[in-house]
PDB file of C-alpha atoms and ligand atoms in Angstrom:
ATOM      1  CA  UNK A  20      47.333  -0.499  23.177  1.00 78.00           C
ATOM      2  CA  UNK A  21      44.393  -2.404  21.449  1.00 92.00           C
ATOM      3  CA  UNK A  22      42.458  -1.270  18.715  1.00 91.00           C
ATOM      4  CA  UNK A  23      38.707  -0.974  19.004  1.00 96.00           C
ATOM      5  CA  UNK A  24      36.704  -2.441  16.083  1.00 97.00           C
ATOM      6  CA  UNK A  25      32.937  -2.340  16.277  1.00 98.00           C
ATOM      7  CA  UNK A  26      31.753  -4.399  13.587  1.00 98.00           C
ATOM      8  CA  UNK A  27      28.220  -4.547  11.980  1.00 98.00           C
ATOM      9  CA  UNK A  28      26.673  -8.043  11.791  1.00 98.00           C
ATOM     10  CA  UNK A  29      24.140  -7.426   9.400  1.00 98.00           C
ATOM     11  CA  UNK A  30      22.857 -11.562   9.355  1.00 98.00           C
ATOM     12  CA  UNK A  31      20.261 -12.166   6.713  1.00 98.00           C
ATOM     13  CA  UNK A  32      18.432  -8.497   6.572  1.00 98.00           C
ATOM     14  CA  UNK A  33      18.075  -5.977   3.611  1.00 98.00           C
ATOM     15  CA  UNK A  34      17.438  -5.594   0.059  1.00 98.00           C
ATOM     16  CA  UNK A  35      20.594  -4.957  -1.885  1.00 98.00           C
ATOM     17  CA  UNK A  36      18.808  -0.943  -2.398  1.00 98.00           C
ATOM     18  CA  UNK A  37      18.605  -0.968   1.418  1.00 98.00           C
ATOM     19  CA  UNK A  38      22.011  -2.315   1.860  1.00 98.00           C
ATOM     20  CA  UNK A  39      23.229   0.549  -0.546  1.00 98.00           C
ATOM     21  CA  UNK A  40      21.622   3.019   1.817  1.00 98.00           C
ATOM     22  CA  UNK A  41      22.832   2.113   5.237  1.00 98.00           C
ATOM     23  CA  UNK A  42      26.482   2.197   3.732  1.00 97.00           C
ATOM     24  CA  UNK A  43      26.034   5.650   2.553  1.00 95.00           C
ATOM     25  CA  UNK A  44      24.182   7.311   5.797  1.00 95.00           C
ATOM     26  CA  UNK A  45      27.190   5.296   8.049  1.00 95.00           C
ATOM     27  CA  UNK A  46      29.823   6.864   5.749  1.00 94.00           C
ATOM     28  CA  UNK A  47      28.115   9.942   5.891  1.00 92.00           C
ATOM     29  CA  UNK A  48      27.920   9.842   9.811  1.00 92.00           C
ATOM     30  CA  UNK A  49      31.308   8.807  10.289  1.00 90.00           C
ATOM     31  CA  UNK A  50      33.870  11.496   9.850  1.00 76.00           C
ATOM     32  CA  UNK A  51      37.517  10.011  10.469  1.00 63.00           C
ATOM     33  CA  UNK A  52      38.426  12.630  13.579  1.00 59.00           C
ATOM     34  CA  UNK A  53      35.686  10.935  15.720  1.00 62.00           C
ATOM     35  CA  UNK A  54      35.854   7.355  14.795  1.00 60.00           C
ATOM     36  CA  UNK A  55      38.784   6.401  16.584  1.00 70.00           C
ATOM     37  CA  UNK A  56      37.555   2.873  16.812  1.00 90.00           C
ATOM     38  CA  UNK A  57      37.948   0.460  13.152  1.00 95.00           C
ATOM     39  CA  UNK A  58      34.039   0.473  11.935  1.00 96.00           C
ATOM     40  CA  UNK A  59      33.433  -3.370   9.913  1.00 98.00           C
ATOM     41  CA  UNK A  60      30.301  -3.909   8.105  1.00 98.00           C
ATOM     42  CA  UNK A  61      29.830  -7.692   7.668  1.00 98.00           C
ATOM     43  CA  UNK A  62      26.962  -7.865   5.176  1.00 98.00           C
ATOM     44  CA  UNK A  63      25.249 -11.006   3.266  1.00 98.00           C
ATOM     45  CA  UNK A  64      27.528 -12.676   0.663  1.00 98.00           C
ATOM     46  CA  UNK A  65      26.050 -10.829  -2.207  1.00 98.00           C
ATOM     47  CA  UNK A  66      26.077  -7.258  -1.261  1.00 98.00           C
ATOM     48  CA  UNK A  67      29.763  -7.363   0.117  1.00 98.00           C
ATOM     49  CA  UNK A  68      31.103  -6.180  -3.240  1.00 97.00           C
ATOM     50  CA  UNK A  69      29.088  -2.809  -3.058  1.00 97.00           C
ATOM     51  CA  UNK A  70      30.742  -2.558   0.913  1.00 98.00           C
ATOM     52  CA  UNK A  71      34.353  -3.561  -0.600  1.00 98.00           C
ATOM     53  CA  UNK A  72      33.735  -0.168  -3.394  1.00 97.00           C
ATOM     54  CA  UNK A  73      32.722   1.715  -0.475  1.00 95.00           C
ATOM     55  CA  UNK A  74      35.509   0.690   1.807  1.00 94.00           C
ATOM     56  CA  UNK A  75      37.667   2.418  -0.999  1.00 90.00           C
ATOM     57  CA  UNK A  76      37.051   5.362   1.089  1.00 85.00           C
ATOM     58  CA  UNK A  77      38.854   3.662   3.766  1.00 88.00           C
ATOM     59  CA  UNK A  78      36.518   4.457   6.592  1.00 92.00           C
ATOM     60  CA  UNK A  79      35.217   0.903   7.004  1.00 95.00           C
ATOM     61  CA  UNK A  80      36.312  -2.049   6.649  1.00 97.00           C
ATOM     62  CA  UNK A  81      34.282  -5.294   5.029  1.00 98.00           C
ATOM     63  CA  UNK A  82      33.974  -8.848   6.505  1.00 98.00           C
ATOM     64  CA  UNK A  83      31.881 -11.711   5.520  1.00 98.00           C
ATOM     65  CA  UNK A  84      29.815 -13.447   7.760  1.00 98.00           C
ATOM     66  CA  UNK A  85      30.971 -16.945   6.551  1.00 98.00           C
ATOM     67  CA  UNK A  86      33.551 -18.632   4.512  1.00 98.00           C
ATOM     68  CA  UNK A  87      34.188 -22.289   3.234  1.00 98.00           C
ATOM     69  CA  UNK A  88      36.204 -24.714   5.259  1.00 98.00           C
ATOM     70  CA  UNK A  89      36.896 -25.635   1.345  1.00 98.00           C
ATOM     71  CA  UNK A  90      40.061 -24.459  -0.401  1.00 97.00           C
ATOM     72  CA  UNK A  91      38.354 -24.592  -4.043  1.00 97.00           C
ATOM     73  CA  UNK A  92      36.158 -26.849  -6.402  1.00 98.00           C
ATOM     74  CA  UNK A  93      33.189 -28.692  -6.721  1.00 98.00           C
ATOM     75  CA  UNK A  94      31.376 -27.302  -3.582  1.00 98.00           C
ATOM     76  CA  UNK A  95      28.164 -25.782  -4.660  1.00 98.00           C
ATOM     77  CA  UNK A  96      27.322 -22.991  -2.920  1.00 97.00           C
ATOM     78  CA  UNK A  97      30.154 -22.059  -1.439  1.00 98.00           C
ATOM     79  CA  UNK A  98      32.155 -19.070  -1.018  1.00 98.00           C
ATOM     80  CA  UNK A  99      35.824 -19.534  -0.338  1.00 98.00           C
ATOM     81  CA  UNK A 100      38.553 -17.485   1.522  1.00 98.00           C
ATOM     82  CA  UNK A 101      40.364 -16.666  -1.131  1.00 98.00           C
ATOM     83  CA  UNK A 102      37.328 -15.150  -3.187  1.00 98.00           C
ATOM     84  CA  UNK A 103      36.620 -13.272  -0.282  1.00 98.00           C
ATOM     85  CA  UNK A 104      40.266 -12.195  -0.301  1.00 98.00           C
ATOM     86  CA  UNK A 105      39.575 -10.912  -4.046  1.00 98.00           C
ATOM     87  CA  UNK A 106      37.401  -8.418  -3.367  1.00 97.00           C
ATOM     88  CA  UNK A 107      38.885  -6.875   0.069  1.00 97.00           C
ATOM     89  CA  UNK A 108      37.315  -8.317   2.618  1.00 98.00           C
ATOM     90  CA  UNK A 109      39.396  -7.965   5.516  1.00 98.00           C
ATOM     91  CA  UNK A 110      37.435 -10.191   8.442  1.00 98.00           C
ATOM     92  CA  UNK A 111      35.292 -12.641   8.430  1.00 98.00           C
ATOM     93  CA  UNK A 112      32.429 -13.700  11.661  1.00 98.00           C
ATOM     94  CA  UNK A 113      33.585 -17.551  12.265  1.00 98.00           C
ATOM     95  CA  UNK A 114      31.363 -19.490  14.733  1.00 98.00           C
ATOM     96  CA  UNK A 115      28.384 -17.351  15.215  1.00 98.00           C
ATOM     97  CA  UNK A 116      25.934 -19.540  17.625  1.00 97.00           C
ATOM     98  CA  UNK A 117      23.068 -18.881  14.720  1.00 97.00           C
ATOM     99  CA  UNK A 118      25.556 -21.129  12.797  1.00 98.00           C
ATOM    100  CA  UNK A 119      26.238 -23.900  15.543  1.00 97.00           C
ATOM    101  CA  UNK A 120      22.812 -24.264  16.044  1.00 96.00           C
ATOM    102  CA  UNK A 121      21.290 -23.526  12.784  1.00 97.00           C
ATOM    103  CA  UNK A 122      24.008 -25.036  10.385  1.00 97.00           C
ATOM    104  CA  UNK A 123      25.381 -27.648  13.074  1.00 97.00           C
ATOM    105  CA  UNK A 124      28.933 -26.561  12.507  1.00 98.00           C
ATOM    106  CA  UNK A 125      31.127 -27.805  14.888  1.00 97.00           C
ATOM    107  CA  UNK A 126      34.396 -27.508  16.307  1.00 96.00           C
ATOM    108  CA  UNK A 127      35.843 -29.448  13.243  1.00 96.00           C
ATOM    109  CA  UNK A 128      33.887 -27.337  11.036  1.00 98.00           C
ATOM    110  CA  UNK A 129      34.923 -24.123  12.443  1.00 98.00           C
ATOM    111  CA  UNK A 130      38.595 -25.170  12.645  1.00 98.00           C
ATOM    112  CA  UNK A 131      38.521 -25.936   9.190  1.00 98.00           C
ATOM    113  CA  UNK A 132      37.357 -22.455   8.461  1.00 98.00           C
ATOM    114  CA  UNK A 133      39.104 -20.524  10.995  1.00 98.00           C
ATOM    115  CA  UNK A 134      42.085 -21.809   9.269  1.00 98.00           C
ATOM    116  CA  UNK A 135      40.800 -20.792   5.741  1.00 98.00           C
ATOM    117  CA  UNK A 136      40.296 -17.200   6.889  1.00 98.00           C
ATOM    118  CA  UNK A 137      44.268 -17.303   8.137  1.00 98.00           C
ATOM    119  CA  UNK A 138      45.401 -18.835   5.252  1.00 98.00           C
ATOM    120  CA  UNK A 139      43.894 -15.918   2.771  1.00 98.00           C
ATOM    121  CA  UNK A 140      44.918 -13.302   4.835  1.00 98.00           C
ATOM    122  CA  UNK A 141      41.252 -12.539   6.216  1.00 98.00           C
ATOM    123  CA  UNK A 142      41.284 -11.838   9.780  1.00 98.00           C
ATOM    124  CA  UNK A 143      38.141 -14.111  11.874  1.00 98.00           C
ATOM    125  CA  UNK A 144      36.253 -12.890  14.113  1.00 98.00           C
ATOM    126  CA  UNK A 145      35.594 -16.289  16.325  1.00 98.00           C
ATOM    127  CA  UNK A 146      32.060 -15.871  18.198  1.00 98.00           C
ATOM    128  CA  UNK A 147      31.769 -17.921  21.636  1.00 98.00           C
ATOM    129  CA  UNK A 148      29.141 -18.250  24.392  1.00 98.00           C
ATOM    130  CA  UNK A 149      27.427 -19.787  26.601  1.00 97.00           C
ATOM    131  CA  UNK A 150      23.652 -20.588  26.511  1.00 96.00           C
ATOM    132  CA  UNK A 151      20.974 -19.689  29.314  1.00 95.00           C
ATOM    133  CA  UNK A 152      20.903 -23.323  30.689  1.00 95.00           C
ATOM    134  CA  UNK A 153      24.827 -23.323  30.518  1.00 96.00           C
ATOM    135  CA  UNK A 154      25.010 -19.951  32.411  1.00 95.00           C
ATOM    136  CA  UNK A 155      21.896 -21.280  35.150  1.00 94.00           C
ATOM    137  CA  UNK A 156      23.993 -24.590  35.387  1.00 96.00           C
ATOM    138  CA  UNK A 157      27.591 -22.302  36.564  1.00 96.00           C
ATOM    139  CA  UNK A 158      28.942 -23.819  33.004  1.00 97.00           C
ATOM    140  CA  UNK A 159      29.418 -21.051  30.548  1.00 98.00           C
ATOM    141  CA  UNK A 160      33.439 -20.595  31.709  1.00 98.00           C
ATOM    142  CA  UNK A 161      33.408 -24.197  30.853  1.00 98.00           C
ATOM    143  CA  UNK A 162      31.349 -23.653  27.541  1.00 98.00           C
ATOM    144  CA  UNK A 163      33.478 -20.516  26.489  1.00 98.00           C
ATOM    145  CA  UNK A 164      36.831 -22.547  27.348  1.00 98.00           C
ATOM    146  CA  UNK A 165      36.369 -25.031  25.279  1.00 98.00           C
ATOM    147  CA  UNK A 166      34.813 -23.307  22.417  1.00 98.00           C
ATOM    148  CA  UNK A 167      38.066 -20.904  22.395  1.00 98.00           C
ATOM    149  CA  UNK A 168      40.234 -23.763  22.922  1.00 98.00           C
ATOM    150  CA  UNK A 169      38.819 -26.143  20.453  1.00 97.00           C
ATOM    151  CA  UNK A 170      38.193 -23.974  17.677  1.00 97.00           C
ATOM    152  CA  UNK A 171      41.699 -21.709  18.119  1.00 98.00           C
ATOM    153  CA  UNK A 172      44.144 -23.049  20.445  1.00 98.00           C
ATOM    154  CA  UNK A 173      45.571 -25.562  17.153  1.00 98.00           C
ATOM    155  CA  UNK A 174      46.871 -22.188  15.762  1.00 98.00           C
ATOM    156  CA  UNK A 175      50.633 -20.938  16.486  1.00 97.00           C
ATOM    157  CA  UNK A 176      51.444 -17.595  17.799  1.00 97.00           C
ATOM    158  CA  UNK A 177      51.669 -15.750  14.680  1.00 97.00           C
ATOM    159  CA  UNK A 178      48.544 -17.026  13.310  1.00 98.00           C
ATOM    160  CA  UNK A 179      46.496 -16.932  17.240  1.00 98.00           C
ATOM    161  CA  UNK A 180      47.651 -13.028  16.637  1.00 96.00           C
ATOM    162  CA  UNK A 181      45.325 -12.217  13.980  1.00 97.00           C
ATOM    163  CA  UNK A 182      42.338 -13.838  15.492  1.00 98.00           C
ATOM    164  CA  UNK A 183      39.547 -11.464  17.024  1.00 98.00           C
ATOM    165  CA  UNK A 184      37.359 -13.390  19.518  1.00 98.00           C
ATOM    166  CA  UNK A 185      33.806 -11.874  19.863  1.00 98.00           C
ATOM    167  CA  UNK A 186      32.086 -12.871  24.038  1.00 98.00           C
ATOM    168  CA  UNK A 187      28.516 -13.540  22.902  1.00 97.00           C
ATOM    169  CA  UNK A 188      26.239 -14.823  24.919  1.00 97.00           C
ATOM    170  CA  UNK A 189      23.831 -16.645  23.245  1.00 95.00           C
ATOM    171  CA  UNK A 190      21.414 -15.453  25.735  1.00 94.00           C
ATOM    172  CA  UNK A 191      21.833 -12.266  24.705  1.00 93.00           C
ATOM    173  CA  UNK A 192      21.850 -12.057  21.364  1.00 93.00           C
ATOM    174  CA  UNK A 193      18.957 -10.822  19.327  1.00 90.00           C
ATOM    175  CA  UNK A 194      17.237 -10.938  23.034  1.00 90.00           C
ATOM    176  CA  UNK A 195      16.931  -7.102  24.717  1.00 86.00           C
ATOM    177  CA  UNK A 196      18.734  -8.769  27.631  1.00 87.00           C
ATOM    178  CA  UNK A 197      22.782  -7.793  27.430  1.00 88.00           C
ATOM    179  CA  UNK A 198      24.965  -9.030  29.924  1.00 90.00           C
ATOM    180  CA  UNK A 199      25.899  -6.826  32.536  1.00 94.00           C
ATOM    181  CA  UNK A 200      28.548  -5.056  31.807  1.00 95.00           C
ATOM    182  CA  UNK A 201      30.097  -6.815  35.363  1.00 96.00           C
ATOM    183  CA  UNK A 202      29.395 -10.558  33.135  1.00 96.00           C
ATOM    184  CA  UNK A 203      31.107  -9.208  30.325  1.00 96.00           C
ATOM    185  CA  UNK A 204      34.367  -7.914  31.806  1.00 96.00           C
ATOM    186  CA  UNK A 205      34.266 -11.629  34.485  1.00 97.00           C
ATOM    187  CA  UNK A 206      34.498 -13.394  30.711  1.00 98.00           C
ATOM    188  CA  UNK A 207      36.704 -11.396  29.018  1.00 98.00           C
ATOM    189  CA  UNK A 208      39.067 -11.580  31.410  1.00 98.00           C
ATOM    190  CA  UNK A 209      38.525 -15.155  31.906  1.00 98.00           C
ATOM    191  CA  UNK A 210      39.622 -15.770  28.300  1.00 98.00           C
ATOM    192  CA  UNK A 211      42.643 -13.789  28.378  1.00 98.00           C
ATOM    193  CA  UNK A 212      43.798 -16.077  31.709  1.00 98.00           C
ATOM    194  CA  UNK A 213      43.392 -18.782  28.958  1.00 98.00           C
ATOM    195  CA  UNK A 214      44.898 -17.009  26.215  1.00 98.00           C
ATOM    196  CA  UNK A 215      48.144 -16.127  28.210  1.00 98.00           C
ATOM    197  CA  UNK A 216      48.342 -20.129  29.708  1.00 98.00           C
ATOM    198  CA  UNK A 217      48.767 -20.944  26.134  1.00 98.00           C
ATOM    199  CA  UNK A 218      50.617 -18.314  24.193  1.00 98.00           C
ATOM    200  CA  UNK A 219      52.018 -15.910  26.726  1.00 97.00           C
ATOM    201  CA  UNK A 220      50.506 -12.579  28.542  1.00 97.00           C
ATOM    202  CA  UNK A 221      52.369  -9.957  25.381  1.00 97.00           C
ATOM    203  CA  UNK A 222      49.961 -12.105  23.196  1.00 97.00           C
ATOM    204  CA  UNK A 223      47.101 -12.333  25.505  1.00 97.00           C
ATOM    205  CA  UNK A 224      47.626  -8.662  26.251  1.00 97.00           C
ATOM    206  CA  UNK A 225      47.115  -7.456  22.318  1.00 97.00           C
ATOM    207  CA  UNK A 226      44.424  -9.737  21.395  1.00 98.00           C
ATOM    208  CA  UNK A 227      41.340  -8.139  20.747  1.00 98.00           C
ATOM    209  CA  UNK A 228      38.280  -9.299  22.547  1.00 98.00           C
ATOM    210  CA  UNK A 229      34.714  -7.712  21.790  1.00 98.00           C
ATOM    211  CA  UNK A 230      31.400  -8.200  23.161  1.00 97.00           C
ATOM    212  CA  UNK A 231      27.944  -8.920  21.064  1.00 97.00           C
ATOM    213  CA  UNK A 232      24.528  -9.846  22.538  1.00 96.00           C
ATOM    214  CA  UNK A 233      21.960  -6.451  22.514  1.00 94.00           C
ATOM    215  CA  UNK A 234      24.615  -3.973  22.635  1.00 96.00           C
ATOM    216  CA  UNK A 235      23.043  -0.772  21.569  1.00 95.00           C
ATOM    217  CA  UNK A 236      23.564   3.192  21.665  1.00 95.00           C
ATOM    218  CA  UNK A 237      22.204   2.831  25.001  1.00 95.00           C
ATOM    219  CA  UNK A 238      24.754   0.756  26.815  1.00 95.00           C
ATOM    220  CA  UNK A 239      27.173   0.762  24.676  1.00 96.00           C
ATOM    221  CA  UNK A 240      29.651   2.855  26.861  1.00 96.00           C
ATOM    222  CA  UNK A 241      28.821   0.701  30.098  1.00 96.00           C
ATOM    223  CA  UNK A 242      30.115  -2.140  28.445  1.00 96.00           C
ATOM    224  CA  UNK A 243      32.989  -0.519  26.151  1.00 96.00           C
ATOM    225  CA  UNK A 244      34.035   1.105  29.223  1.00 95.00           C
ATOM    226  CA  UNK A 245      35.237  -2.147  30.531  1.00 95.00           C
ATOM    227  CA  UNK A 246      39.129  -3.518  31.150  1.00 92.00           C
ATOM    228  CA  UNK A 247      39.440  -6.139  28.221  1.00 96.00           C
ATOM    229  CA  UNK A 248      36.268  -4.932  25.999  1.00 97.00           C
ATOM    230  CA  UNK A 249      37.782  -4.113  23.224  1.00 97.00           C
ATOM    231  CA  UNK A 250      34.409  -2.990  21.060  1.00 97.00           C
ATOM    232  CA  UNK A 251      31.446  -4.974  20.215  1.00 98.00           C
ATOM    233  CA  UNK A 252      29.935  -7.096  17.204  1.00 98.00           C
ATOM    234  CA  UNK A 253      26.502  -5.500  17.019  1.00 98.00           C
ATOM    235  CA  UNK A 254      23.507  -7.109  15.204  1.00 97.00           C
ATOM    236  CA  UNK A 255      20.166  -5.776  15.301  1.00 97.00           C
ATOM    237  CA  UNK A 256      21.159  -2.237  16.282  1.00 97.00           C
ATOM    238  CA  UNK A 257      23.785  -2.539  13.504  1.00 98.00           C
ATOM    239  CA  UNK A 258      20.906  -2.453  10.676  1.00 98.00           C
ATOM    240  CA  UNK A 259      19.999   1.574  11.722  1.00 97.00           C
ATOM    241  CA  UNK A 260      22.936   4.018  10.471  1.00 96.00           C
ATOM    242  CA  UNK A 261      22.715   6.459  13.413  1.00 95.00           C
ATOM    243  CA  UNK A 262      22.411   3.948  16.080  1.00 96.00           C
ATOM    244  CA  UNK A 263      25.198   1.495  15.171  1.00 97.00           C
ATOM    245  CA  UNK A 264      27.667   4.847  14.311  1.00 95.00           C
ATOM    246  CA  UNK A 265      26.828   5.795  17.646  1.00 94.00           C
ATOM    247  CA  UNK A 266      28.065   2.481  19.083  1.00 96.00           C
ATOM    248  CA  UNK A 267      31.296   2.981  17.021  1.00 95.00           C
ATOM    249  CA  UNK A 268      31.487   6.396  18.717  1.00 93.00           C
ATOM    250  CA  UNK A 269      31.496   4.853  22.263  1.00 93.00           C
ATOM    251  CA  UNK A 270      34.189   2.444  21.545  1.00 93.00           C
TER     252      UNK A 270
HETATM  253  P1  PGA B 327      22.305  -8.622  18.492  1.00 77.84           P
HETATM  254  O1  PGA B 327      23.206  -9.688  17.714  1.00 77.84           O
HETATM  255  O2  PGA B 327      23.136  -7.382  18.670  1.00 77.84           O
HETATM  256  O3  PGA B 327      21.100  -8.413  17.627  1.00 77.84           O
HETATM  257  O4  PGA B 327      21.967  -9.238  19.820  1.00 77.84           O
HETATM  258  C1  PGA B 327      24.585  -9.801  17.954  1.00 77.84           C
HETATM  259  C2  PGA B 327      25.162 -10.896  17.084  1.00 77.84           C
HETATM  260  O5  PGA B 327      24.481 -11.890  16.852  1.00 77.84           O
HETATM  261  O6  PGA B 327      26.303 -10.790  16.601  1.00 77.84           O
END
């Protein structure tokens, strides 16, 4: 049986005060008999020690929502996986479209990371999708093969198992327009076919796979409800405490 995670992506929002509030009204909201599903909050860089103190409580966990493809050094600027490993962050978001397009990372970028994360014991959360013109053109099961193949398929069993992979359609996110919950089961399922043709169906069969792109309180359970949606990586509807615990309560 999976485990449900619906994690938080908080992106660049909040003042550290405001950040300090949401955690407390989401820990307040949550009480452990009706979260069944693992709540992450993946604040900005600098407020993911006061989530780490909170996680103490050990009713959410903490990811980042990027990491250095750099071991250690003379990188300026840079946060690395095992820093993030210091102060109990768990997961980390690795490949987030805002970051392909914005940061031009690419699949050499995002390998470097992804293997980072596995090496420091921080589990990623590897974002793929498909844009509008990819899904009008009948590409996105090409688009989403190759970003799960290229940025994961180097790793070996034991490390694949650890890896979260997040269905976002880029169309979707940050948009009002989800996919259907019909779109979202046709690609998860896609990408466990592809998951079991290259480790096996026990490992394609525990892998987690969620779903992000305007998931909210309202549809939520349409899409949770789904064979092979294993919970969702919210954004905007993540920033609100009762809205985003009431995703985690659909999960
Ligand atoms: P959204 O963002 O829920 O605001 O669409 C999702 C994401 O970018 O992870």
């Amino acid at each position: 049986m999976r485990r449900k995670i619906v994690a938080g992506n908080w992106k660049m929002n909040l003042t550290f005060q405001e950040a300090e509030e949401l955690i407390e009204e989401i820990l307040e909201l949550l009480d452990e008999e009706n979260a069944p599903a693992e709540v992450v909050v993946c604040p900005p860089y600098p407020y993911l020690e006061l989530a780490t103190d909170y996680s103490e409580e050990g009713m959410i966990k903490v990811g980042a929502q990027n990491i250095s493809p750099f071991d250690s050094g003379a990188y300026t600027g840079e946060v690395s996986a095992s820093m993030l490993k210091s102060m109990g962050v768990s997961y980390c978001i690795i490949g987030h479209s805002e970051r392909r397009k914005y940061f031009n990372e690419d699949d050499k970028m995002l390998t470097a990371k992804v293997n980072q994360a596995l090496k420091h014991g921080i589990r990623p959360i590897f974002c793929v999708g498909e844009s509008l013109p990819e899904r009008e053109a009948g590409r996105h099961f090409e688009v989403v093969r190759s970003h799960v193949r290229h940025g994961l398929f180097h790793l070996d069993t034991d490390e694949f198992h650890k890896v979260i992979i997040a269905y976002e359609p880029v169309w979707a996110i940050g948009t009002g327009a989800t996919a259907t919950p019909e779109q979202a089961e046709e690609m998860h399922s896609y990408i466990r076919t592809l998951i079991t043709e290259r480790y096996g169906e026990e490992i394609a069969e525990a892998t987690i796979i969620l779903y992000g792109g305007s998931c909210n309180s309202s549809n939520a359970s349409e899409i949770f409800i789904k064979k092979g949606v294993d919970g969702g990586l919210i954004g905007g509807a993540s920033l609100k405490a009762d809205e985003f615990v009431s995703i985690c309560r659909k999960a």
